[in-house]
Each structure stands twice: as structure tokens, then as C-alpha cells.
Coordinates of C-alpha atoms and ligand atoms in Angstrom, one line a residue:
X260 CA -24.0 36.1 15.9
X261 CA -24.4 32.0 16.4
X262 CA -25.6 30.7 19.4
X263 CA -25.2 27.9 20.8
X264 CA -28.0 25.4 21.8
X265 CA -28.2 21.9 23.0
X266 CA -30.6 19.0 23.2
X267 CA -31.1 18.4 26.2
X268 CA -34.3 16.0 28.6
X269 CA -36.1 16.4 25.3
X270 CA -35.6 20.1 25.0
X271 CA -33.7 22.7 22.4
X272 CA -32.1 25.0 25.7
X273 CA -29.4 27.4 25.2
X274 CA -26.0 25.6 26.1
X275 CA -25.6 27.2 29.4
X276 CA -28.6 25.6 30.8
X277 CA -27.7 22.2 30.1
X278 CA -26.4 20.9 33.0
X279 CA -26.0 17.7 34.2
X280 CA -26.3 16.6 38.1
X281 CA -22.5 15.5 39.8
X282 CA -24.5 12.7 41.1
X283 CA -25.4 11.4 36.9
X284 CA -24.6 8.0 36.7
X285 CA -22.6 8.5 33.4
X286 CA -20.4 11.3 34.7
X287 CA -19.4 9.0 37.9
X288 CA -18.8 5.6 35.7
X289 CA -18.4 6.8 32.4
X290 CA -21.6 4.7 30.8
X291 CA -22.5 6.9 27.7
X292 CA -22.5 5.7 24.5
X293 CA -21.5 9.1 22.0
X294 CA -20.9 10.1 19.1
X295 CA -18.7 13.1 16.8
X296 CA -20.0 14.3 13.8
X297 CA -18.7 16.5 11.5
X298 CA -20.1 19.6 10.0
X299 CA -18.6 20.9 7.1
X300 CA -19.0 24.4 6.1
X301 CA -19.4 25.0 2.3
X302 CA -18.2 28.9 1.5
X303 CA -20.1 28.6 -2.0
X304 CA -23.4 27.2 -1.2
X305 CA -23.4 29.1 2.3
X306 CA -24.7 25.8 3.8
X307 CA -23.0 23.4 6.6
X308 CA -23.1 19.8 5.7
X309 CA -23.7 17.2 8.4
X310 CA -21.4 14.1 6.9
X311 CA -23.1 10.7 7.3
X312 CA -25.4 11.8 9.4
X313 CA -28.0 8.8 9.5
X314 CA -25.2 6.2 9.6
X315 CA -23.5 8.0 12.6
X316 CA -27.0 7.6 14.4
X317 CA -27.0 4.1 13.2
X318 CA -24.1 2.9 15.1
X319 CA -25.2 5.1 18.0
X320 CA -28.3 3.3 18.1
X321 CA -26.2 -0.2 17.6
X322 CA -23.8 0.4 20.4
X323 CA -26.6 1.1 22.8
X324 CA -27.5 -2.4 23.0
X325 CA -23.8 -3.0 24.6
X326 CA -24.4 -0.8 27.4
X327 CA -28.2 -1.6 27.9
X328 CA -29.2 2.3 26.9
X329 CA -32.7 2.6 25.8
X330 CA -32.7 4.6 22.8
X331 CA -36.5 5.6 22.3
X332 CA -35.5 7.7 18.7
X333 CA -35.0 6.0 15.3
X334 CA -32.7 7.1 13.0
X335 CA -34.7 9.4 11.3
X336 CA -36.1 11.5 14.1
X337 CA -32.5 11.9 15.9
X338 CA -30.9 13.6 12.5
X339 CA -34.3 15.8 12.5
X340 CA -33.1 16.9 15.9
X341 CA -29.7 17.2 15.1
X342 CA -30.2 19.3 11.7
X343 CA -32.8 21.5 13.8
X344 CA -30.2 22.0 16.2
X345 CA -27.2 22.7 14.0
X346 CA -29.5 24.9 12.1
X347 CA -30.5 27.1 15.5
X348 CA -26.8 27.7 16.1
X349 CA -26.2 29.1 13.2
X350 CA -22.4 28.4 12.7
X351 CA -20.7 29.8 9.2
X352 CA -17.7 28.0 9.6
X353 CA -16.7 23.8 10.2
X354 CA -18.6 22.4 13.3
X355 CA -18.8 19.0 15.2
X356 CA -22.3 17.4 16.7
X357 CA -21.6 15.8 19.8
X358 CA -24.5 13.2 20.8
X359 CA -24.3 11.3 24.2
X360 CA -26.6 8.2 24.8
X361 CA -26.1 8.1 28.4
X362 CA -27.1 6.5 31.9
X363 CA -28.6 9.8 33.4
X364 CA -30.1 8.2 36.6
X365 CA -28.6 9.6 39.8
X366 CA -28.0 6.8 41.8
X367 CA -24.8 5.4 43.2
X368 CA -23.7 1.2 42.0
X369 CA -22.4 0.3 39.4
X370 CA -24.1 -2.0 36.7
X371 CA -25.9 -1.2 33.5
X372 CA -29.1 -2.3 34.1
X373 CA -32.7 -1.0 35.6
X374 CA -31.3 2.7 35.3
X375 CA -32.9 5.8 33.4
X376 CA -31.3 6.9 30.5
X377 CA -31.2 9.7 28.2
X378 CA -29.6 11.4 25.0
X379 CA -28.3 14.7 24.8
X380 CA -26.3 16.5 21.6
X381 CA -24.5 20.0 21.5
X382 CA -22.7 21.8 18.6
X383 CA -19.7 23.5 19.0
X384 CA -17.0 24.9 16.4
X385 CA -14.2 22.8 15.1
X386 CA -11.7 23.6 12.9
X387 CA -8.5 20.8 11.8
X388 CA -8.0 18.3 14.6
X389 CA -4.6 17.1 13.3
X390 CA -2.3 18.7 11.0
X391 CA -3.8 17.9 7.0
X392 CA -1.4 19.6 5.5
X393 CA 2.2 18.7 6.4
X394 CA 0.8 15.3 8.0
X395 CA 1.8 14.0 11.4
X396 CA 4.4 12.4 13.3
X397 CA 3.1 9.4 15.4
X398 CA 4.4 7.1 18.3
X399 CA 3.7 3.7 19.2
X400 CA 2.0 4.1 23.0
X401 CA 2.8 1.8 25.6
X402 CA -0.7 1.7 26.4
X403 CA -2.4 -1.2 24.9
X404 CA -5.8 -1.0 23.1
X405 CA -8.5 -2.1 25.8
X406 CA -10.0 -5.1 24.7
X407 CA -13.5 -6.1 23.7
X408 CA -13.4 -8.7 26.4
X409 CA -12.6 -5.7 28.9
X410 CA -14.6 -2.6 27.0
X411 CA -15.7 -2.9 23.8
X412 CA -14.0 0.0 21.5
X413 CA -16.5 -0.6 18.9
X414 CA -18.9 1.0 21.1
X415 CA -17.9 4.0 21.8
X416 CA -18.0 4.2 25.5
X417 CA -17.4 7.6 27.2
X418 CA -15.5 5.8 29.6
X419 CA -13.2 4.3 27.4
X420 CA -11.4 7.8 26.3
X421 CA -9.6 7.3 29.5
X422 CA -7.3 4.6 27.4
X423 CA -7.1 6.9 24.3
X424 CA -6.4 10.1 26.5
X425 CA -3.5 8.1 28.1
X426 CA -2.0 7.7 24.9
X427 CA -2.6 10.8 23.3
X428 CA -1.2 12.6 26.0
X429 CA 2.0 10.3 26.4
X430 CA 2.8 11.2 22.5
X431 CA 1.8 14.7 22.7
X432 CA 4.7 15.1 26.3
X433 CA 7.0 13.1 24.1
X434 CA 6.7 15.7 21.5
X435 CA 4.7 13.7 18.6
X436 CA 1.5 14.8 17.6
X437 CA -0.7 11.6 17.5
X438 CA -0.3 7.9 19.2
X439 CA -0.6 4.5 17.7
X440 CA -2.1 1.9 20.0
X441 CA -1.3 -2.0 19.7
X442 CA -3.6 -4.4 20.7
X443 CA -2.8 -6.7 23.8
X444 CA -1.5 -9.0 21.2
X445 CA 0.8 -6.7 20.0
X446 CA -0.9 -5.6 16.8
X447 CA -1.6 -2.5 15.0
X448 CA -4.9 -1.1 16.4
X449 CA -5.9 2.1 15.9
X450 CA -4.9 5.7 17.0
X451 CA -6.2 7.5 20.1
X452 CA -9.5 8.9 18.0
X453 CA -8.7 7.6 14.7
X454 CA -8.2 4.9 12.3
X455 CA -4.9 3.8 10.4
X456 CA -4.3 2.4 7.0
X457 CA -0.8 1.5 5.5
X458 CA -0.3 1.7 1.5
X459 CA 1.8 -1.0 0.4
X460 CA 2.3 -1.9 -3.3
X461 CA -0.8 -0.3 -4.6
X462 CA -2.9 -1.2 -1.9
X463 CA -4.7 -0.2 1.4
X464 CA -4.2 -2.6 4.7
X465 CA -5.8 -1.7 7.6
X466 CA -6.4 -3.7 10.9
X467 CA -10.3 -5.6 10.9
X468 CA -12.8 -4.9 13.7
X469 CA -11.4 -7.8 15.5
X470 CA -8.0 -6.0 16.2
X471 CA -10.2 -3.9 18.7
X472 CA -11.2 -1.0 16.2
X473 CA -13.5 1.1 16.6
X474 CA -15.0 0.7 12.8
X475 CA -15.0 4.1 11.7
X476 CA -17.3 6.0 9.1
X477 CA -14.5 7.3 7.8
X478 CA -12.0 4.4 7.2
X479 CA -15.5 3.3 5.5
X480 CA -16.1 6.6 3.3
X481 CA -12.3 6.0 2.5
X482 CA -12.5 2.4 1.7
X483 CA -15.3 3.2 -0.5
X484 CA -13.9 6.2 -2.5
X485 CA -10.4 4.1 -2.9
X486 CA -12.6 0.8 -4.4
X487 CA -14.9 3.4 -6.7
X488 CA -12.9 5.9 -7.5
X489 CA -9.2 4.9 -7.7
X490 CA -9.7 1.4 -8.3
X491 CA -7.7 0.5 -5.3
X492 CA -8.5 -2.6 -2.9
X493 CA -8.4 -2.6 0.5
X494 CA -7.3 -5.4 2.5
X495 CA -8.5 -5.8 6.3
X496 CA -6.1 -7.9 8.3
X497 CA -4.0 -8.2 11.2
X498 CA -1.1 -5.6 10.9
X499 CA 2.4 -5.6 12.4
X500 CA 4.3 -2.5 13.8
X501 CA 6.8 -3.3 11.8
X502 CA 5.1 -3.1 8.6
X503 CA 4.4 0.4 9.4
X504 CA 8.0 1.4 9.3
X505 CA 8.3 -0.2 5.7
X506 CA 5.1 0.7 4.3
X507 CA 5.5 3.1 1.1
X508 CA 2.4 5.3 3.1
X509 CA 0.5 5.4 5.9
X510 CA -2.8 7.9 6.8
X511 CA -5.0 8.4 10.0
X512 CA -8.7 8.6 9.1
X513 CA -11.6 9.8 11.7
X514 CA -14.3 12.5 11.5
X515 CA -11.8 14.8 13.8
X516 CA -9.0 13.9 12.0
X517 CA -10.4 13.8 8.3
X518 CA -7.6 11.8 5.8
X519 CA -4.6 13.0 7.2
X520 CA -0.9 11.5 7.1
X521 CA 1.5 10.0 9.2
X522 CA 4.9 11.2 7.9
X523 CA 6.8 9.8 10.3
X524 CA 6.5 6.8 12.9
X525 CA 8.7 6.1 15.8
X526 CA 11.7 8.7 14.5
X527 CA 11.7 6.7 11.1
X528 CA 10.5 8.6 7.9
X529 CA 7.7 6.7 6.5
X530 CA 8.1 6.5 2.6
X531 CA 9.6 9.8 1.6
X532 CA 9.1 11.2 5.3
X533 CA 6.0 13.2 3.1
X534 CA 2.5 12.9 2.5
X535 CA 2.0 9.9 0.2
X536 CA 1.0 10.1 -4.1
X537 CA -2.0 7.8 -2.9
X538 CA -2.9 9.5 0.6
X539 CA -3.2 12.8 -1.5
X540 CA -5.8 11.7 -4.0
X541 CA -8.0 10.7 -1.4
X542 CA -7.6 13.2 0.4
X543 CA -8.6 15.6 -2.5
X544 CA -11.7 13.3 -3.4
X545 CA -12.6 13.3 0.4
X546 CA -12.9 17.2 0.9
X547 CA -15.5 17.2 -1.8
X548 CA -17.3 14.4 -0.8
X549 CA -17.3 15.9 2.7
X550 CA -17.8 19.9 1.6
X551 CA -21.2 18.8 -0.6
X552 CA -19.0 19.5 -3.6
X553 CA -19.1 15.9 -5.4
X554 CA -23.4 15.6 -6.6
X555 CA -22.3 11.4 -6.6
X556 CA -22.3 11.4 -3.0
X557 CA -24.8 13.7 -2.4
X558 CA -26.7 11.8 0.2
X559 CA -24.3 11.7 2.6
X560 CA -24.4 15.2 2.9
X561 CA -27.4 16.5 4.9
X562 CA -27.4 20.8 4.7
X563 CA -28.3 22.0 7.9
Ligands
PLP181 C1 -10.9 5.4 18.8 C2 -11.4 5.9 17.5 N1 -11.1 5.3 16.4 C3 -11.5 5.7 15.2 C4 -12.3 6.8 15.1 C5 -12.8 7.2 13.7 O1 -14.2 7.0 13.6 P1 -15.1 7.9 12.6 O2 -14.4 7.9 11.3 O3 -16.4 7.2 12.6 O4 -15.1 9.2 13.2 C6 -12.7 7.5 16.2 C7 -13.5 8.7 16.0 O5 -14.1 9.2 16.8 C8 -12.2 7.0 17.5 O6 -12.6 7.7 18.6

């Protein structure tokens, strides 16, 4: 039977003892840095793999310089304690690794600095986020993408969920399954906990960093896999909302989400209203990148 432990104040504890004070800085303003990770259970090797593991801690340890969070762990050491931990569960099945860089003092005032900090991580089990295999019908939201002048999204702020929450939930009570956010500019950002690509005449466009993205591993892994293994460029550049109604495909990409497609954008059918000939063959390629089932791209696999 798995059981679930965290890291937590330095410490491998079971999951029911990790608790955090009401008075924790982080919990009252919303000052954590985190990150999701995906495990992906492989039923022939009997083995989960943790999917860019070291590059997930990377930016973890990048985007605690915006929020003045003193990371004492290099890369190395925090996917040591993550494959520990992962290991200790001992989940069979698909998991996500959530770490939290976070303000832990328990003070009141707001501000980032001359405040203890601390990094926690937990495991739990996590099966498809969004639908992969019929592909998803998306809205634009009339929230607006915060803005790195405001909060930056690259940075993956605890606090900032609050704007992707809004949207999500507005899309879900408006009976689609995912929402697209716009920049304050009025340009294609991202969705609420992914990122979006269109497919137009052979290629990928996506919106760049500067659009207010967070810059995803997997819009990487996909950009990656479409240059070297489909031959297919992708072009990073300011994208319309309109060009999403008349692109020939579009797909959502994000550790939760995986590769999976938007069918359907606003109540108009995007290309044939069906997953895409394009969005298909990564998809395939991704799931054995992911599953530890493609030896090229071994190294981004770590067993656990
Ligand atoms: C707002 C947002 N955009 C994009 C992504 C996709 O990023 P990644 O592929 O690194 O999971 C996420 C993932 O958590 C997200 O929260």
C-alpha cells in the first residue's frame, strides 16, 4: 500500500504531519515560488519516471531570485530529495511532485525581504488533467493575463493562481473545459495552467515569454521534438485571437495537461473541430519521451 510522505523543515514526515502555521507568511500573501512535476508510471519497466526533473528545479531555483527566497539546495541535491521521496511513496500509477519555495516566517507585513524561508515538496496521484483524447473546448476569459510589471507569470508565484483560477473557473461555469487568457494588450497568452501553440501551414506559432508566459518545460520538450523529430519550426511571436479561429490546429501543452488539443475555441470548430494530423504525432512521440519509452531522450527521465 503507498504512503504518502512529504519534505518538509528538512525532514521526510508522513503527509499528515506537515503542517504549516495560519500565521506563514506565504499562506497569508501568497509568496511561494512552486513547482508541478510529472511522474509518469511505466507498466513495463515497473518504474515511475520524474520528467525533467533537474530543469524543473532549475527554474525553481531561477524564479527565487524574483521573490528574494533563499534557496540553500542546488539542483542536484533537491532531485536527490525528490526521487527519495517519490520513491518512499511508493505510487504504481501517474504522480505529480509538488515543490514550494516559500516565505515560511510567521510574521505579519508585507514585503519580500529579511524573512525566513523554506522549501517543502509532496507527492500525490495524478491521472489526465484535461481531456487527451477527444481534446478540449476552450474560451477566451475576460480576465486578462497579470502582467510582469504587476506579478511576473514567469515565476511561478503561488499567489498568482488567483488570476488563472478566475479564468478557469469562469470557462468551467460557462460549460468549456479550459480558458485562454489575453494579455492586457489583447494578445494570445497562455491558458490558466498551460501553454498554447497554433499550427498554421506547416508550422508551430506560439506567443514569446514577453506575452506574459510562463515558459513552460513542456512547450520546450514540444518545440524540441517538432524541430528534431518532424522537422517542423516553431515560430515565437505575438499572436492574435483571431488567428486562433483560422488556424488549421491548435494544442495546450503543460506538465498537467501533457499535449492535448483544443478542438474548439469560442463555439467555432478549429480545423476539422478534431484533434489535428500534426497535434497527433507529437502527441504520440511525447508519451514515449515522457513514459521512459524513447532511449534518445533517456536523460530526461529520472526512475524513481
Ligand atoms: C500558467 C501556466 N502556463 C504554462 C504551464 C506549463 O508549464 P510546464 O510545461 O512547465 O508545466 C503551467 C504549468 O504549470 C502554468 O501554470
Amino acid at each position: 500500500m503507498p504512503t504518502p510522505y512529504a519534505y518538509f523543515q528538512k525532514q521526510f514526515v508522513p503527509l499528515a504531519e506537515a503542517k504549516i502555521s495560519i500565521m506563514t507568511h506565504a499562506f497569508n500573501y501568497g509568496t511561494g515560488c512552486f513547482e508541478g512535476i510529472r511522474g509518469n508510471w511505466n507498466e513495463e519497466q515497473e518504474k515511475v519516471y520524474l520528467f525533467r526533473l533537474w530543469d524543473h528545479f532549475r527554474r525553481l531555483r531561477k524564479n527565487c531570485r524574483i521573490l528574494k527566497i533563499e534557496m540553500p539546495h542546488s539542483e542536484d541535491e533537491l532531485c536527490d530529495v525528490a526521487t527519495k521521496l517519490v520513491g518512499m511513496c511508493g505510487y504504481c500509477e501517474d504522480i505529480y511532485l509538488r515543490p514550494i519555495a516559500y516565505k515560511s516566517a510567521e510574521v505579519i507585513g508585507v514585503r519580500m525581504h529579511d524573512l525566513e524561508d523554506d522549501i517543502l515538496m509532496y507527492v500525490a496521484p495524478f491521472g489526465p488533467y484535461l481531456d487527451v483524447e477527444k481534446g478540449i473546448r476552450c474560451m477566451t476569459s475576460t480576465w486578462r493575463r497579470v502582467d510582469d510589471m504587476a506579478i511576473p507569470a514567469r515565476a511561478k508565484v503561488t499567489g498568482t493562481y488567483v488570476n488563472s483560477a478566475l479564468a478557469k473557473t469562469e470557462a468551467q461555469e460557462n460549460g468549456f473545459d479550459e480558458a485562454i487568457i489575453l494579455n492586457s494588450d489583447g494578445h494570445v497568452s497562455e491558458g490558466s495552467g498551460e501553454n498554447i501553440f497554433i499550427v498554421d501551414n506547416g508550422r508551430l506559432i506560439t506567443p514569446p515569454s514577453s506575452d506574459n508566459v510562463l515558459m513552460g518545460i513542456t512547450r520546450d520538450t514540444v518545440i524540441r521534438l517538432a524541430r528534431d523529430e518532424l522537422g517542423i519550426e516553431t515560430i515565437e511571436r505575438q499572436t492574435d485571437r483571431s488567428e486562433l479561429y483560422t488556424a488549421d490546429e491548435c494544442f495546450m501543452t503543460g506538465t498537467a495537461a501533457h499535449v492535448t488539443a483544443v478542438v474548439d475555441i469560442d463555439r467555432r470548430p478549429i480545423g476539422n473541430g478534431r484533434t489535428g494530423e500534426i497535434t497527433a504525432r507529437l502527441q504520440k512521440l511525447y508519451f514515449e519521451v515522457v513514459r521512459g519509452r524513447n532511449s534518445k531522450y533517456a536523460d530526461w527521465c529520472t526512475p524513481a
